[in-house]
Coordinates of C-alpha atoms and ligand atoms in Angstrom, one line a residue:
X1 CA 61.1 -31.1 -2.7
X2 CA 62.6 -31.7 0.9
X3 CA 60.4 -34.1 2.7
X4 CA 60.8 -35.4 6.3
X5 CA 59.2 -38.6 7.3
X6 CA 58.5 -38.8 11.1
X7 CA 58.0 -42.5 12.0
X8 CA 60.4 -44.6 10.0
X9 CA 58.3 -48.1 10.6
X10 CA 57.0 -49.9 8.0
X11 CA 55.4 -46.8 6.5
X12 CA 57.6 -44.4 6.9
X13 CA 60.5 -46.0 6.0
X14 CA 59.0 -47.8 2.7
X15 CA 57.5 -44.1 1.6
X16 CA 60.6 -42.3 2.5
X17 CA 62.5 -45.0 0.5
X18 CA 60.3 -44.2 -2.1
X19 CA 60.1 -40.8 -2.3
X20 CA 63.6 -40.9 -1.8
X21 CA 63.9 -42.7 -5.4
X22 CA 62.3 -40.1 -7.3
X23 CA 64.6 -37.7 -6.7
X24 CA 63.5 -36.0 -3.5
X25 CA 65.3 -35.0 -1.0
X26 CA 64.3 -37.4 2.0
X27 CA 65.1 -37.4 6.3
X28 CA 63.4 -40.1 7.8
X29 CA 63.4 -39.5 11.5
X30 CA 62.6 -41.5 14.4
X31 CA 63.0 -41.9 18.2
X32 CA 64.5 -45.1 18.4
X33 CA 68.5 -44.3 18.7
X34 CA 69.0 -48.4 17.8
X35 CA 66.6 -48.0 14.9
X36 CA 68.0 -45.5 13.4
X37 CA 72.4 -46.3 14.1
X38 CA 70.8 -49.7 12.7
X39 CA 69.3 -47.9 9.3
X40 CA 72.9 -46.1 9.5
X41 CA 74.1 -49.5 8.9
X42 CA 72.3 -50.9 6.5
X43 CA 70.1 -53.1 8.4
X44 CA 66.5 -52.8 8.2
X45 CA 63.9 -52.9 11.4
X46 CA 61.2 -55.2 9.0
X47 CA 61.3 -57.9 6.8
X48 CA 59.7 -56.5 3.2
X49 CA 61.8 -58.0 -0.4
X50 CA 63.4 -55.0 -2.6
X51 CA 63.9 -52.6 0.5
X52 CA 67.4 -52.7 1.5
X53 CA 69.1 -52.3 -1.7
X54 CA 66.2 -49.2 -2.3
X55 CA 67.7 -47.7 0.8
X56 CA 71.2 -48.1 0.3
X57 CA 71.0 -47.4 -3.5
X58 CA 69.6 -43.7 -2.4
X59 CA 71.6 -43.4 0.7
X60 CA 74.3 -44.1 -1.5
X61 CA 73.3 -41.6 -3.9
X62 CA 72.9 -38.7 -0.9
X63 CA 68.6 -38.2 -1.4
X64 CA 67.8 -40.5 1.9
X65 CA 69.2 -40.3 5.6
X66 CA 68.1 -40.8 9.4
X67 CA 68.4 -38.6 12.5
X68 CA 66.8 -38.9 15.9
X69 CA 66.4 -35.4 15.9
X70 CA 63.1 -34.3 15.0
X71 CA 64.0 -30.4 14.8
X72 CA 67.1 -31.4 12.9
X73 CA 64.9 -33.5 10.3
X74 CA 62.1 -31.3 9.7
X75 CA 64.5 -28.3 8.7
X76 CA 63.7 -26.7 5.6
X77 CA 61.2 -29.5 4.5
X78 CA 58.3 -28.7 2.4
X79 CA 56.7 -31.9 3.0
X80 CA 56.4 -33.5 7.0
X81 CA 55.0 -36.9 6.7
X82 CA 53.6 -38.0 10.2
X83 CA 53.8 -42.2 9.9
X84 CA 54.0 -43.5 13.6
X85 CA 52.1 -46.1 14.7
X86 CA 48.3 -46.3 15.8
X87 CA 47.8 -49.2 17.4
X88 CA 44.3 -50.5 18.9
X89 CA 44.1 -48.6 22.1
X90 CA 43.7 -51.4 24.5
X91 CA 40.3 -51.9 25.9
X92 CA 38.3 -50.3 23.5
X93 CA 39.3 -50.7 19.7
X94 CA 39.9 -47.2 19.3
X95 CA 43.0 -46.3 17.1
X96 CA 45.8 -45.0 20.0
X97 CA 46.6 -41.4 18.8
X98 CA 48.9 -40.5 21.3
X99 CA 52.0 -40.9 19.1
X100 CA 50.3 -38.9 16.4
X101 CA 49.2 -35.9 18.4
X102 CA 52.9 -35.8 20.3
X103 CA 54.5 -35.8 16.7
X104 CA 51.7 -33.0 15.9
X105 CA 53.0 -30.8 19.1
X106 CA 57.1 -31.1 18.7
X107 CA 56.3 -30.6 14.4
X108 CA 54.9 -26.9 15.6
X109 CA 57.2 -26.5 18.4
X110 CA 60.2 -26.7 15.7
X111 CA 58.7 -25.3 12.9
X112 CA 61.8 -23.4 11.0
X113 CA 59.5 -22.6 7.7
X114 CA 55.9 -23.1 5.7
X115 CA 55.2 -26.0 5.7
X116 CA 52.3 -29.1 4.7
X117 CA 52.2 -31.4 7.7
X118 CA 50.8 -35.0 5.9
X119 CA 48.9 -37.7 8.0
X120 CA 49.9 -40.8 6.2
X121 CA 49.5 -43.1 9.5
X122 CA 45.7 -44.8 9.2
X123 CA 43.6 -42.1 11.5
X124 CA 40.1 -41.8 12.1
X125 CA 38.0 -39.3 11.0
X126 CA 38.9 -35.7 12.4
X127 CA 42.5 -36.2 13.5
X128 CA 43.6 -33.8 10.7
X129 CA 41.8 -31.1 12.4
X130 CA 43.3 -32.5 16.0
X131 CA 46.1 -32.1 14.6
X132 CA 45.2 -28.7 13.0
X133 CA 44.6 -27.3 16.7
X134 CA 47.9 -29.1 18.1
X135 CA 49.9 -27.1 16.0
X136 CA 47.8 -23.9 15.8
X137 CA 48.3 -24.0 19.9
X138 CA 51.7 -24.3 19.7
X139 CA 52.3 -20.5 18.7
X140 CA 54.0 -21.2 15.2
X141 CA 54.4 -18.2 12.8
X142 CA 54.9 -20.1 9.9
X143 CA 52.1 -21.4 7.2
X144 CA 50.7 -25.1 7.7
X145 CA 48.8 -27.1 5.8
X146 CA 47.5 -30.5 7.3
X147 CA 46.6 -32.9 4.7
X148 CA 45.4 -36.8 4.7
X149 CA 47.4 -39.3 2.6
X150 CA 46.4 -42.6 3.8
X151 CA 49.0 -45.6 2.1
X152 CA 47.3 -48.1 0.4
X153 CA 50.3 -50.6 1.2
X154 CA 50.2 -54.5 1.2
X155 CA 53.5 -55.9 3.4
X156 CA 55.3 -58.1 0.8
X157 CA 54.5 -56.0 -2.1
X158 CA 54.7 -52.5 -0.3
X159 CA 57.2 -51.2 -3.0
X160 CA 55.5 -52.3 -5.7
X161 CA 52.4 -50.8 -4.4
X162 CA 53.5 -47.6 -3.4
X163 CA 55.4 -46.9 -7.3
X164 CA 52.8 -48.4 -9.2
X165 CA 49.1 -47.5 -7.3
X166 CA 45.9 -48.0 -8.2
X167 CA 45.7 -44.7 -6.8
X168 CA 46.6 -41.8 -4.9
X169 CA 44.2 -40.2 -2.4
X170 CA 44.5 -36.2 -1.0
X171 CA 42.6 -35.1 1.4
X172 CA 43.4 -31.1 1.3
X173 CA 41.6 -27.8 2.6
X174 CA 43.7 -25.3 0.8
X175 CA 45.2 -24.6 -2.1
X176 CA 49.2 -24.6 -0.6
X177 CA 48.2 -28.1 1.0
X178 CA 46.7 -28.9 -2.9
X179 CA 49.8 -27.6 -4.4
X180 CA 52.8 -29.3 -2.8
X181 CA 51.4 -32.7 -2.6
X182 CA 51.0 -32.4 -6.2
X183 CA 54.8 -31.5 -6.4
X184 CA 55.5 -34.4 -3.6
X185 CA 53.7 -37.1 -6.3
X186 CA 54.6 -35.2 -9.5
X187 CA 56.3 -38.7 -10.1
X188 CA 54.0 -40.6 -10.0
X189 CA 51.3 -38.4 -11.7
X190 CA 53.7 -38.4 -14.7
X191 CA 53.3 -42.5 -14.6
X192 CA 49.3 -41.7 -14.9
X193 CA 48.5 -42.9 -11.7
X194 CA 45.5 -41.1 -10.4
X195 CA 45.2 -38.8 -7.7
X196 CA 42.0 -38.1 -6.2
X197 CA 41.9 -34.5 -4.6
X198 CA 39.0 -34.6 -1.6
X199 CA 38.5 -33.2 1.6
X200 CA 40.2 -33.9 4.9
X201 CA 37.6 -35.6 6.8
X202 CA 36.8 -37.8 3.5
X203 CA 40.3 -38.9 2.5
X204 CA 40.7 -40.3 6.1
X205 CA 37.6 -42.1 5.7
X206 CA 38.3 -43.4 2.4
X207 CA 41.4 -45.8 3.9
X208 CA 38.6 -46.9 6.9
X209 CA 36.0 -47.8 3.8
X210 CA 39.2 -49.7 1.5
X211 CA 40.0 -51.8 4.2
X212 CA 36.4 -52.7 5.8
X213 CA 35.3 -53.5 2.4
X214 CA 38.3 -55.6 1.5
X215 CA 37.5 -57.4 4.8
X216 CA 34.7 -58.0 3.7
X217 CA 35.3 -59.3 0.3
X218 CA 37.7 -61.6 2.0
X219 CA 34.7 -62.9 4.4
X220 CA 32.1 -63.0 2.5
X221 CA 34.2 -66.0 0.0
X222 CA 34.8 -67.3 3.4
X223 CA 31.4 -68.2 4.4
X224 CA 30.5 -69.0 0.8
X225 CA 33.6 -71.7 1.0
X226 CA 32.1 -73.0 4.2
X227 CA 28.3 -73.6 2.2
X228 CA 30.4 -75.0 -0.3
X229 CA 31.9 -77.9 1.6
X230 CA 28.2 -78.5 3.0
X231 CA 26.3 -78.6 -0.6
X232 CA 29.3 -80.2 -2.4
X233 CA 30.5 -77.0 -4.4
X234 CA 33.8 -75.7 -5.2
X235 CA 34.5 -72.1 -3.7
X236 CA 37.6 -71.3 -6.3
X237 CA 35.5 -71.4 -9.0
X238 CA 32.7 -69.4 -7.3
X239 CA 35.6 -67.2 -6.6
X240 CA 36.3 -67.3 -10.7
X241 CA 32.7 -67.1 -11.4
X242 CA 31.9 -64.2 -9.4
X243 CA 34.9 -62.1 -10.0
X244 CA 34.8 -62.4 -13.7
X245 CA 31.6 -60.2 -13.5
X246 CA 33.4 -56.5 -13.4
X247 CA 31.4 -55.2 -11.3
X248 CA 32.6 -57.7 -8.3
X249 CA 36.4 -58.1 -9.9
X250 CA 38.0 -60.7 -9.4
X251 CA 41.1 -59.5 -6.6
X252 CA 40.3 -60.7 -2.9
X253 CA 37.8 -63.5 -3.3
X254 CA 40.7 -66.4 -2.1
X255 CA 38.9 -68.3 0.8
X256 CA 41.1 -69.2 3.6
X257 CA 41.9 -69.3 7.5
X258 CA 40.6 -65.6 8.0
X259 CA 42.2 -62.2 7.2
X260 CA 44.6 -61.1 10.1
X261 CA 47.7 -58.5 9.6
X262 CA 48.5 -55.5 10.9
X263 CA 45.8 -53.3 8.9
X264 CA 42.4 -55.0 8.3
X265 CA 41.8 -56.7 12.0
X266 CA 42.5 -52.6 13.4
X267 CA 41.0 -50.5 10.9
X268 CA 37.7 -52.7 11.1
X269 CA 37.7 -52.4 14.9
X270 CA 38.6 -48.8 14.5
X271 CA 35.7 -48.2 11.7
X272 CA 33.3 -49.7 14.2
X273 CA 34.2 -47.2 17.0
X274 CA 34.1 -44.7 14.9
X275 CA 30.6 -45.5 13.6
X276 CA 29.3 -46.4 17.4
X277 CA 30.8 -42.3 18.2
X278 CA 28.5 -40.7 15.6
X279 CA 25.9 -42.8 16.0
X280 CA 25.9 -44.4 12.5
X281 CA 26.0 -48.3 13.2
X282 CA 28.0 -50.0 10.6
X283 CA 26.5 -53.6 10.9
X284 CA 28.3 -55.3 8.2
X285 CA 31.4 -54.8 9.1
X286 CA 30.2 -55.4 12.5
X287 CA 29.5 -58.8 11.8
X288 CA 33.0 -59.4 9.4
X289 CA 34.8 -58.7 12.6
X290 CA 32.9 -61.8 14.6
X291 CA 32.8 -64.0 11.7
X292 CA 36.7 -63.6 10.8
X293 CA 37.8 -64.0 14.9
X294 CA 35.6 -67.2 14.9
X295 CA 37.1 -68.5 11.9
X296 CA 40.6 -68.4 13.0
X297 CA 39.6 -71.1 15.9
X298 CA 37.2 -72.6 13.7
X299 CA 40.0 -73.3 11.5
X300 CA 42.2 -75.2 14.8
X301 CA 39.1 -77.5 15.3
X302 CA 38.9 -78.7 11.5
X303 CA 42.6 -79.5 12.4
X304 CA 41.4 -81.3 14.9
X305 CA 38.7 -82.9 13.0
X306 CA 41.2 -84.1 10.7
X307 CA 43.2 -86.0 13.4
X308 CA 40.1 -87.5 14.1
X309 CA 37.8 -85.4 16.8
X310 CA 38.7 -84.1 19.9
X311 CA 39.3 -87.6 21.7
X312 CA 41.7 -89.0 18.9
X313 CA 43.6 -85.8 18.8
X314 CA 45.0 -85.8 22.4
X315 CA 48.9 -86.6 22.4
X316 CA 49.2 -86.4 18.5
X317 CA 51.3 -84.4 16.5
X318 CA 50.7 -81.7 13.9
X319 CA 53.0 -79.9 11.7
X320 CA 52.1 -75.9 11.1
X321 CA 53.9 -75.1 7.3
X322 CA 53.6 -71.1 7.6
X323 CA 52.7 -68.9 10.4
X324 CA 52.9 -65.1 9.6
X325 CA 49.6 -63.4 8.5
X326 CA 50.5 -64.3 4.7
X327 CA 53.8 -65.0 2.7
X328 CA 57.0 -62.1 2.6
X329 CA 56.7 -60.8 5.7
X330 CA 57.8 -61.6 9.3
X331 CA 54.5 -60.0 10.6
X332 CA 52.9 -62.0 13.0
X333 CA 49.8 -59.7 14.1
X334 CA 46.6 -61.5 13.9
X335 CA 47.9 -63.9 12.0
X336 CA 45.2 -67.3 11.9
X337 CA 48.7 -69.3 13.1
X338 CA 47.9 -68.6 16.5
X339 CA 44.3 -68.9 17.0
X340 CA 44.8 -72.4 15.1
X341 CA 48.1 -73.1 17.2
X342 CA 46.3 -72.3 20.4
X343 CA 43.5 -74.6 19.9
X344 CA 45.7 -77.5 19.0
X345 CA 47.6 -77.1 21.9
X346 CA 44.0 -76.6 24.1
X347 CA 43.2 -80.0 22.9
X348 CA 46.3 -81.6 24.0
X349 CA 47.9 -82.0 20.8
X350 CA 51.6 -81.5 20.4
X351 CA 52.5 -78.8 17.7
X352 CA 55.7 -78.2 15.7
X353 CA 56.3 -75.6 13.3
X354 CA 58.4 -74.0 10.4
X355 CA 58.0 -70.5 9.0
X356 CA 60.8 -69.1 6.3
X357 CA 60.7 -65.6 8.3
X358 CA 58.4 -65.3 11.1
X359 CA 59.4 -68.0 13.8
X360 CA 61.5 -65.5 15.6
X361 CA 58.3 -63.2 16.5
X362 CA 55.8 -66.2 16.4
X363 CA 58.0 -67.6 19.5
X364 CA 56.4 -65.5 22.5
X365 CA 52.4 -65.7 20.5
X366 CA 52.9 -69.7 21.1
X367 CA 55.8 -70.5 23.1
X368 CA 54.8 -74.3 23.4
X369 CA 55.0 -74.8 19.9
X370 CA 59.0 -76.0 18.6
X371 CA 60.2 -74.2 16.0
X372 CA 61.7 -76.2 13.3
X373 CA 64.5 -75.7 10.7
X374 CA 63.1 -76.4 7.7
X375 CA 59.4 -77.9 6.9
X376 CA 60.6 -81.5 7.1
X377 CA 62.0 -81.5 10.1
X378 CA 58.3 -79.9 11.2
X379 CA 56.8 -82.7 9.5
X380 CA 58.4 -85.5 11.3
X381 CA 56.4 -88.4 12.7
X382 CA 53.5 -85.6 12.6
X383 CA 49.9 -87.2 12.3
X384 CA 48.6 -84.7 10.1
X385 CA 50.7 -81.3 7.9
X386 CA 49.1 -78.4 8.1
X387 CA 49.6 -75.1 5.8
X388 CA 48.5 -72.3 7.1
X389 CA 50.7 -69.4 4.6
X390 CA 51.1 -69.8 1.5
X391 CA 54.5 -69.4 1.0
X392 CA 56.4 -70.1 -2.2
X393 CA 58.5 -72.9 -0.7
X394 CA 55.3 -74.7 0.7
X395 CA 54.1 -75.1 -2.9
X396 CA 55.6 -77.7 -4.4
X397 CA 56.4 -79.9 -1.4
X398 CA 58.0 -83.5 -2.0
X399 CA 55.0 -85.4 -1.1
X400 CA 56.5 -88.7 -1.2
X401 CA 58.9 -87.3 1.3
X402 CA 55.9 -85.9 3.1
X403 CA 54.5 -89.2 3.4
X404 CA 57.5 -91.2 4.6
X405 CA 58.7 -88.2 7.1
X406 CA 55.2 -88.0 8.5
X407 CA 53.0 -90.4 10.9
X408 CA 50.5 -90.6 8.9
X409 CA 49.9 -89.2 5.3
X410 CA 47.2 -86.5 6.4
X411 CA 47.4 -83.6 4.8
X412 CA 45.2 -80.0 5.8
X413 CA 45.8 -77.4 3.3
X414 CA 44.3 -73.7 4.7
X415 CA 45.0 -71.5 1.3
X416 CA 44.0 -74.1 -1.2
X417 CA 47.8 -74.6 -2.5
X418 CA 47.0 -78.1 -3.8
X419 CA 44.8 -79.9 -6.2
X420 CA 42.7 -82.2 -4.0
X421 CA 43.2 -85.1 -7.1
X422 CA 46.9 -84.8 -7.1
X423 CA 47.5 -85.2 -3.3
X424 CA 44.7 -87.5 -2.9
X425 CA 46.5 -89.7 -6.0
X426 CA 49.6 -89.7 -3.3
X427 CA 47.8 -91.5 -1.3
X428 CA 47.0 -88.5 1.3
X429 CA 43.8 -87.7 3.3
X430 CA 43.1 -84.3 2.3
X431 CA 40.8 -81.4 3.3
X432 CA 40.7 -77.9 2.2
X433 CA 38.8 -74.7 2.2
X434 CA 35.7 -75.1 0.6
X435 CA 36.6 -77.9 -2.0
X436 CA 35.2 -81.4 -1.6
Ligands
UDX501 C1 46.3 -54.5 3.6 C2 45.7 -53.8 2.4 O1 45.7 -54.6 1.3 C3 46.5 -52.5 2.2 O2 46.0 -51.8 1.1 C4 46.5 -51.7 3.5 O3 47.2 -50.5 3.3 C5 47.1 -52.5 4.6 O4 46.3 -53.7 4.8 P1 48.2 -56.2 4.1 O5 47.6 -56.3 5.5 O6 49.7 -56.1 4.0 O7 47.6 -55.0 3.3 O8 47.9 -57.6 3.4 P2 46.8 -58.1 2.3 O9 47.6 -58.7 1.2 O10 45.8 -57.1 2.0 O11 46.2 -59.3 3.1 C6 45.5 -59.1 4.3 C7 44.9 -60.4 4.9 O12 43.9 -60.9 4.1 C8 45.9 -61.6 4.9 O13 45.7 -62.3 6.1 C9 45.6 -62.4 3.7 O14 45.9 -63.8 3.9 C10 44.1 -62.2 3.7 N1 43.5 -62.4 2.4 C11 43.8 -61.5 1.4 C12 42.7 -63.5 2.1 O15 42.4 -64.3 3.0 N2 42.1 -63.6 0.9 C13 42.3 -62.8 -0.1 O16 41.8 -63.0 -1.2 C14 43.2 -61.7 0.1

């Protein structure tokens, strides 16, 4: 199989990769000329572990390259992948398709064969047959296909994920759309991972409904951690109670500072357009979308609270441990960091941080906070630590160090990292998500 991958982001480039591995024959293309003389180089535009040496293993072994030439790319392929970007269209929520349909337009403009042309970017109902018309309009003779394949892809473990998924989900209207995705994950079906054949309109719909109920799940443990700090209950073990019934499972029930990323904060707001456009009001997720935004500040004033209230808190320090969205990854995009950084620094307190990957893209979200070199140095004569990700290497902290580097031995633990007995033994004041 020849397969060009249009977009060579995080998507793209992780699926090209991938493909790439089992033996197809892979172009990924893209626009950016820096991008792509940088991917010529070795050097990748994102942070994920596992993905360099997957690139140059197959560039190595002639399956994977890179042009800037869209025509050039898409010669001969069997398989065009469409994975740019679709952001939140400012202003209204509404994924921004304009990338998609433009990739839609030049795709039929330089068709050279038959071909299946394969939305993998997250796109809301209908775009396949936007993107049906696009290409009907532009006068090609040759045989499309347009077929949904969302990517079920978390950032950290994106690799993992995409050889090893819990599924694989088609959206197809005929049977040469049915036909060459099967060959395109022959792979994989081999490995028994399951492939879910559907329609167009419901495969698209499917990734919407993944995410918004994952967003969800992730909420609704949120609030119940919050009743558990007011009735004296412990939320993990809710979390353990809850998910050990099969029904609930027990994946996505860790309480903490809100969900943020670059996936479940746009696909919820996307979901709700969507739902407001047809007239079909979808009030839960509705109401996820407030309560996560409000908990991301909510979780700056327990900060606060835990410097003493608003009036003790002016002029002191805090230390942020972690400020990407969650651990391996550089991603920054609605992370909790900066609604928690933002109200610190509203209430006049003086923030420092450290982050193993993300401080270079966290600068410009929160310029006022100093970036550190290492969590220590963060830490120093801070009035209270904070950890916000749970990466590795925030863990298994030296507390005794913690305590002599810091102000004042207060410690405010987002992701529930720490036994509250074993810090509290140290000698620290320490408060958690929904543990008492
Ligand atoms: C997500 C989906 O998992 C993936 O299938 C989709 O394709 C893209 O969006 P990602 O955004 O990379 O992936 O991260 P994920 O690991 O799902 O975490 C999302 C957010 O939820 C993070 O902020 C994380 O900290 C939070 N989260 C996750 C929780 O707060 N609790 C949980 O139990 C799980």
């Amino acid at each position: 199989m020849k397969i060009a991958m249009v977009g060579s982001g995080y998507v793209g480039l992780v699926s090209g990769a991938c493909f790439a591995d089992f033996g197809h024959d892979v172009v990924c293309i893209d626009k950016d000329q820096s991008k792509i003389d940088r991917l010529h180089d070795g050097i990748m535009p994102i942070y994920e572990p596992g993905l360099d040496a997957l690139v140059e293993s197959n560039v190595k072994a002639g399956r994977l390259s890179f042009t800037t030439s869209l025509a050039e790319g898409i010669k001969d392929a069997n398989a065009i992948f469409i994975a740019v970007g679709t952001p939140s269209r400012r202003g209204d929520g509404h994924a921004d398709l304009s990338f998609v349909y433009a990739v839609a337009k030049e795709v039929g403009e330089n068709l050279a064969n038959d071909a299946v042309v394969v939305t993998k970017s997250t796109v809301p109902v209908g775009t396949g047959d936007e993107v049906e018309r696009i290409i009907a309009d532009t006068g090609t003779s040759h045989k499309v296909s347009v077929v949904s394949n969302p990517e079920f892809l978390r950032e950290g473990a994106a690799i993992a994920d995409f050889k090893r998924p819990d599924r694989i989900v088609i959206g197809a209207e005929d049977d040469f759309g049915r036909e060459i995705m099967r060959e395109v994950y022959r792979p994989l079906f081999l490995n028994e991972s399951p492939i879910l054949f559907t329609s167009r309109r419901t495969s698209e719909l499917i990734k919407y409904a993944a995410n918004a109920f994952l967003a969800t799940k992730i909420t609704f443990i949120n609030e119940m951690a919050d009743l558990c700090e007011k009735v004296g209950a412990d939320v993990q073990d809710v979390s353990r109670g809850i998910g050990m019934d099969g029904r609930i499972g027990a994946k996505f029930l860790h309480a903490g500072p809100g969900y943020g990323g670059s996936c479940f904060p746009k696909d919820t707001l996307a979901l709700l357009k969507t739902a407001e456009d047809y007239d079909s009001p979808t009030r839960i997720v509705e109401a996820v979308v407030k309560v996560n935004e409000s908990r991301k500040r909510a979780m700056g004033r327990k900060v606060v609270d835990a410097l003493g209230g608003m009036e003790a808190a002016r002029g002191k320090k805090v230390a942020l441990l972690g400020l990407t969205f969650k651990p391996n990854t550089d991603d920054m995009r609605d992370s909790p960091a900066i609604a928690v950084a933002q109200t610190l620094h509203d209430a006049g307190v003086e923030v420092a941080a450290y982050d193993p990957e993300g401080m270079e893209l966290a600068k410009p979200l929160m310029p006022f906070v100093t970036m550190c070199g290492d969590p220590y140095e963060a830490i120093e004569g801070a009035d209270a630590t904070v950890i916000v990700t749970e990466w590795d290497a925030f863990r298994a902290l030296d507390l005794a160090k913690v305590k002599t580097t810091a102000k004042a031995p207060v410690l405010v633990d987002l992701r529930n990292i720490y036994l509250p007995e074993d810090v509290r033994a140290q000698g620290f004041e320490y408060s958690s998500i929904g543990r008492v």
